[in-house]
Structure formats: C-alpha cells, structure tokens
mmCIF file of C-alpha atoms in Angstrom:
data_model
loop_
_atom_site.group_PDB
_atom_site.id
_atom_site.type_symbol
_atom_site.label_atom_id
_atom_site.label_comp_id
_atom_site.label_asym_id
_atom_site.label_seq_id
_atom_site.Cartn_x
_atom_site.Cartn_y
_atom_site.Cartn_z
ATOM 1 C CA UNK A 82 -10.350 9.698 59.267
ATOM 2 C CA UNK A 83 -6.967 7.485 58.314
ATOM 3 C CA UNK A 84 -6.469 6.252 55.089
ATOM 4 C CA UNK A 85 -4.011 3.519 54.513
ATOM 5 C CA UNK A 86 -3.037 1.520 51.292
ATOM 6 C CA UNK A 87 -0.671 -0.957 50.638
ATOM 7 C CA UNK A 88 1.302 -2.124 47.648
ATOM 8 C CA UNK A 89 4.076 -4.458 46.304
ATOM 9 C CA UNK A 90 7.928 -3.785 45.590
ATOM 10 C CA UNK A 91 8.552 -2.787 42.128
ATOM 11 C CA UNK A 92 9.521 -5.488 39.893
ATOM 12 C CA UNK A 93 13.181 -5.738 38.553
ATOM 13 C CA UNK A 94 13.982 -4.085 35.224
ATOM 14 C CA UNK A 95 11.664 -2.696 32.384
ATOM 15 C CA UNK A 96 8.870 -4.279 34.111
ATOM 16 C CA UNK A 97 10.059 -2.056 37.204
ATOM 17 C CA UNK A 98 9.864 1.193 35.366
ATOM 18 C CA UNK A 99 6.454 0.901 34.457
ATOM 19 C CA UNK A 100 5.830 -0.204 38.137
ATOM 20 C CA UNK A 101 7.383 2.784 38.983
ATOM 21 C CA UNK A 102 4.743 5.070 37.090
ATOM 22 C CA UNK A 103 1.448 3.536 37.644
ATOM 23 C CA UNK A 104 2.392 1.488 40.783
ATOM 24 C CA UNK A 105 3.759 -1.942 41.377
ATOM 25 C CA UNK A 106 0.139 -4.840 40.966
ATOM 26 C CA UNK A 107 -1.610 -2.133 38.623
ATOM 27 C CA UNK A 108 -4.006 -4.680 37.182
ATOM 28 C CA UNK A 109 -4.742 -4.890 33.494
ATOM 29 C CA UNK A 110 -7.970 -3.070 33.303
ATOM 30 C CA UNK A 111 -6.036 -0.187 35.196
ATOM 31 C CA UNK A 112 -3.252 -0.313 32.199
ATOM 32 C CA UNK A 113 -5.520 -0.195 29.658
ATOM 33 C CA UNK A 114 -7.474 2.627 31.453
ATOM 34 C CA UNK A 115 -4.093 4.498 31.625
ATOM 35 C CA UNK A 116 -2.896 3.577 28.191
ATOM 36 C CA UNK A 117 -5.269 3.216 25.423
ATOM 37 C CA UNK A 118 -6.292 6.780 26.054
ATOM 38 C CA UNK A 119 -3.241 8.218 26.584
ATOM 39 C CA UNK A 120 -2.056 6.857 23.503
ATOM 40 C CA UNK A 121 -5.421 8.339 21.264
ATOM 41 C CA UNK A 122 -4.693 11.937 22.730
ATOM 42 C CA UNK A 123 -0.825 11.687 21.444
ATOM 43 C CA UNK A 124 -2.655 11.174 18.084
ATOM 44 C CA UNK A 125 -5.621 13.216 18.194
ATOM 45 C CA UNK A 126 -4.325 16.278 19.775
ATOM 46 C CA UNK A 127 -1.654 17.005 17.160
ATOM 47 C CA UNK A 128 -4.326 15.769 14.764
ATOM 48 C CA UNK A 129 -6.562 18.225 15.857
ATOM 49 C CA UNK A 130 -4.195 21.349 16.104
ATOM 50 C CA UNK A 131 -3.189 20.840 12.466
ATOM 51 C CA UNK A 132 -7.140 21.196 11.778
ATOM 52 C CA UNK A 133 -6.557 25.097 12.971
ATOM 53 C CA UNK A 134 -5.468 27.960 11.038
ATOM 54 C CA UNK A 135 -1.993 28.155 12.786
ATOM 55 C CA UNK A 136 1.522 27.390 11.474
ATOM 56 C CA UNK A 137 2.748 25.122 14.108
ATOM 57 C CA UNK A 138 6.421 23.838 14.111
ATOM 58 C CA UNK A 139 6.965 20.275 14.254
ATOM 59 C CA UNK A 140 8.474 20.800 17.591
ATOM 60 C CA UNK A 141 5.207 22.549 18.673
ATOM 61 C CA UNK A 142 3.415 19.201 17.494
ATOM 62 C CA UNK A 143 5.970 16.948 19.239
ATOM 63 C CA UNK A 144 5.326 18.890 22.491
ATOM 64 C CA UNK A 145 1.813 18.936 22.119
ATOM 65 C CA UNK A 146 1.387 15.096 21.357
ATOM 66 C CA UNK A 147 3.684 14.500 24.417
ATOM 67 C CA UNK A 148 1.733 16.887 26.761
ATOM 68 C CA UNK A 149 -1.723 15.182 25.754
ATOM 69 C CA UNK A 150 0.148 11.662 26.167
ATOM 70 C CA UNK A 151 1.670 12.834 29.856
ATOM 71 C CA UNK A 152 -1.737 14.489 31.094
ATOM 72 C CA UNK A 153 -4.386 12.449 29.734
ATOM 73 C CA UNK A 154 -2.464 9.204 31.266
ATOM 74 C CA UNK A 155 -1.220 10.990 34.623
ATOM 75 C CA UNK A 156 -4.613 12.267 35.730
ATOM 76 C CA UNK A 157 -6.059 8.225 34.341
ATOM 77 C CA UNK A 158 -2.821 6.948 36.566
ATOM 78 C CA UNK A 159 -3.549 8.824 39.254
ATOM 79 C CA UNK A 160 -7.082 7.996 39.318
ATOM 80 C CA UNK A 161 -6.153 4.249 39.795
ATOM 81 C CA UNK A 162 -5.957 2.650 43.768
ATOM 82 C CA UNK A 163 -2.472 1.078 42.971
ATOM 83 C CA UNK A 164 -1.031 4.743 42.073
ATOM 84 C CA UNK A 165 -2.454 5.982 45.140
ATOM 85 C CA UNK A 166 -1.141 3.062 47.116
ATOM 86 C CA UNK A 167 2.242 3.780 45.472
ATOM 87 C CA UNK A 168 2.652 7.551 45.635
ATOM 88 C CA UNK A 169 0.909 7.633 49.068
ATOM 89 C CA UNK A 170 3.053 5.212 50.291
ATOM 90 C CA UNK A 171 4.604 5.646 54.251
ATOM 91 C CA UNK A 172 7.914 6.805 52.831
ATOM 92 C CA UNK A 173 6.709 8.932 50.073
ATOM 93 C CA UNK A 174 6.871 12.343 52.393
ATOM 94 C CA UNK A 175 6.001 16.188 51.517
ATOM 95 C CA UNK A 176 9.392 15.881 49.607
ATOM 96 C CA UNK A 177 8.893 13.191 46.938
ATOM 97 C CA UNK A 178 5.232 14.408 46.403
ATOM 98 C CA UNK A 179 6.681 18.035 46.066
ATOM 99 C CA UNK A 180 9.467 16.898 43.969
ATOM 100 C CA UNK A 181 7.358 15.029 41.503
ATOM 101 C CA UNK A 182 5.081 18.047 41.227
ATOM 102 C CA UNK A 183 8.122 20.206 40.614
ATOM 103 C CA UNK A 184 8.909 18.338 37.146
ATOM 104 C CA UNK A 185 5.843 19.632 35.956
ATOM 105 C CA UNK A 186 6.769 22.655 36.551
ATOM 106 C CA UNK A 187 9.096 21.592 32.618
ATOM 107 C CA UNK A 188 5.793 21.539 30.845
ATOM 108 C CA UNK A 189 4.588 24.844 32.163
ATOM 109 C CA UNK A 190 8.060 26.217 30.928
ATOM 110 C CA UNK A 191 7.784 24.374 27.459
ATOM 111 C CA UNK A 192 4.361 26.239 27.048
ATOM 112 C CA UNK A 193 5.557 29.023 27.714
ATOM 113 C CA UNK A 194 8.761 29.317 25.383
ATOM 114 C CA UNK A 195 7.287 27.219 22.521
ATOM 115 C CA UNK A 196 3.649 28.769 22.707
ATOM 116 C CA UNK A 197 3.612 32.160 24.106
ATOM 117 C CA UNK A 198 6.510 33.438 22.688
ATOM 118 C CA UNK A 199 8.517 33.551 26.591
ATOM 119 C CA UNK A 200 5.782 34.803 28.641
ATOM 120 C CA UNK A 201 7.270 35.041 31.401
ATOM 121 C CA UNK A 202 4.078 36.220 33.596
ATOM 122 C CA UNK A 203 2.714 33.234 32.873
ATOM 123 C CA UNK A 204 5.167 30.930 33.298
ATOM 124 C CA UNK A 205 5.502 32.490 37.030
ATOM 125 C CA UNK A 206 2.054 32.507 37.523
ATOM 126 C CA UNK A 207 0.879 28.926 36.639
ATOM 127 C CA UNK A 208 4.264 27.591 37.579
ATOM 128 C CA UNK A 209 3.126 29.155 41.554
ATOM 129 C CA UNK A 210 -0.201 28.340 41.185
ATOM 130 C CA UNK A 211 0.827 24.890 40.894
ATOM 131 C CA UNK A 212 3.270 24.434 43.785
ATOM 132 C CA UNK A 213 0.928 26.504 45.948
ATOM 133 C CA UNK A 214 -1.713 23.959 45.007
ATOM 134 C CA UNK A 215 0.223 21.348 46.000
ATOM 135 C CA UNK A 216 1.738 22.981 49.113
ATOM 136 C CA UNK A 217 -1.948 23.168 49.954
ATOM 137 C CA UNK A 218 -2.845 19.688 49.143
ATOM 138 C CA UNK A 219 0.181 18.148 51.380
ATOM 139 C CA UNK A 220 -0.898 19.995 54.128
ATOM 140 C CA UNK A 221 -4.813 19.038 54.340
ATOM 141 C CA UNK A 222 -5.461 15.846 55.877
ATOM 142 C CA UNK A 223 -4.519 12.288 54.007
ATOM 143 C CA UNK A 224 -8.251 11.497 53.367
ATOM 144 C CA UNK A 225 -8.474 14.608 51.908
ATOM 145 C CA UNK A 226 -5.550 14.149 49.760
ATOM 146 C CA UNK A 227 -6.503 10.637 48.081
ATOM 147 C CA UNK A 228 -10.261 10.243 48.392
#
C-alpha cells in the first residue's frame, strides 16, 4: 500500500513559522484542535502539581507547563492530515524525521536533571527507547508510519 499527501509552501514570515509546525493549509478547526488544548494543559498541569504535597521550584513549574504545552499540542499536531502531509513530505527523509525526534531527546534530559535529581539510567534509557522507536518506525512501511 502507498500513501501519498500533498501540501502547500510555507507562507512568508510569522505566518511561516506556524506553517512550519502544524503544516502549511492547516485549517482552522485543526488550529483550534492543536491550540486550545495545548494552551489548558500549560495551565492545568502546573495547576495541578501545586495541588501535591511537593516543593516544586518555579523552574520545575515552568518546565512542566512547557512540557504539557509541547506534548499535548505535538501528539494533537501530529494527529492532523496537513502535519502528516508536511512532515511526510518527499523530501522529508530518515534524517529530518530522525533529527526532529532527536530534540526531544532535550525534554527527556530536562526530566531528568530537574526531576530525578540526574538520573542518569533513565535519561539513557528513555532517551534509547525513543530513537529506537523511531529507528523502528522509519523503517516499517509508509502506510504504516502515517495511518
């Protein structure tokens, strides 16, 4: 089975960057799919850890209302047919899909410094189950990939 999806050029400027994470043409149903959750889990996931009896740093709260923010709306972006389109595009190879997984590999690191006190093991651990993962996923067939 072939899959094959087209999309538009990114637009110039600002407008461009945002193309640029959720896909040139995302409609505005898909934005507001992306967004408006994204943006309650940068609230309510700080909101919630202060509810628990743990001392967290500001820094610790920063992190985790950016991690909610960057999860909640990359699995929602990724979810969408113009972000498959775009980051299954014919010139997005094993290299830009590997590289963009790579950068997650930050948050993995952030956890572990600012969470677990430098654990090491599992920074190492997640960090290779990850890129195996992904290794994995590039290699299966294209249908497979983006279903």
């Amino acid at each position: 089975m072939h899959s094959e999806l087209t999309c538009p050029s990114p637009r110039s400027g600002l407008k461009g960057l945002l193309d640029r994470f959720t896909g040139p043409g995302a409609t505005q149903a898909e934005l507001l799919i992306q967004f408006v959750p994204s943006l309650v889990a940068l609230v309510a996931a700080p909101t919630y850890a202060l509810t628990l009896p743990i001392q967290w740093t500001p820094l610790q709260l920063g992190l985790i209302a950016l991690l909610a923010f960057d999860l909640m709306g990359g699995v929602l972006t990724n979810a969408t047919s113009t972000a498959k389109g775009w980051y299954h595009r014919p010139e997005q190879g094993w290299q830009q899909h590997l590289g963009f997984v790579s950068v997650h590999v930050i948050h993995v690191l952030l956890v572990a410094l600012l969470f677990r006190g430098g654990d090491w093991g599992f920074f190492i651990g997640v960090s290779s189950y990850l890129l195996g993962a992904s290794v994995l996923i590039l290699l299966s067939p294209l249908y497979l990939q983006r279903p």
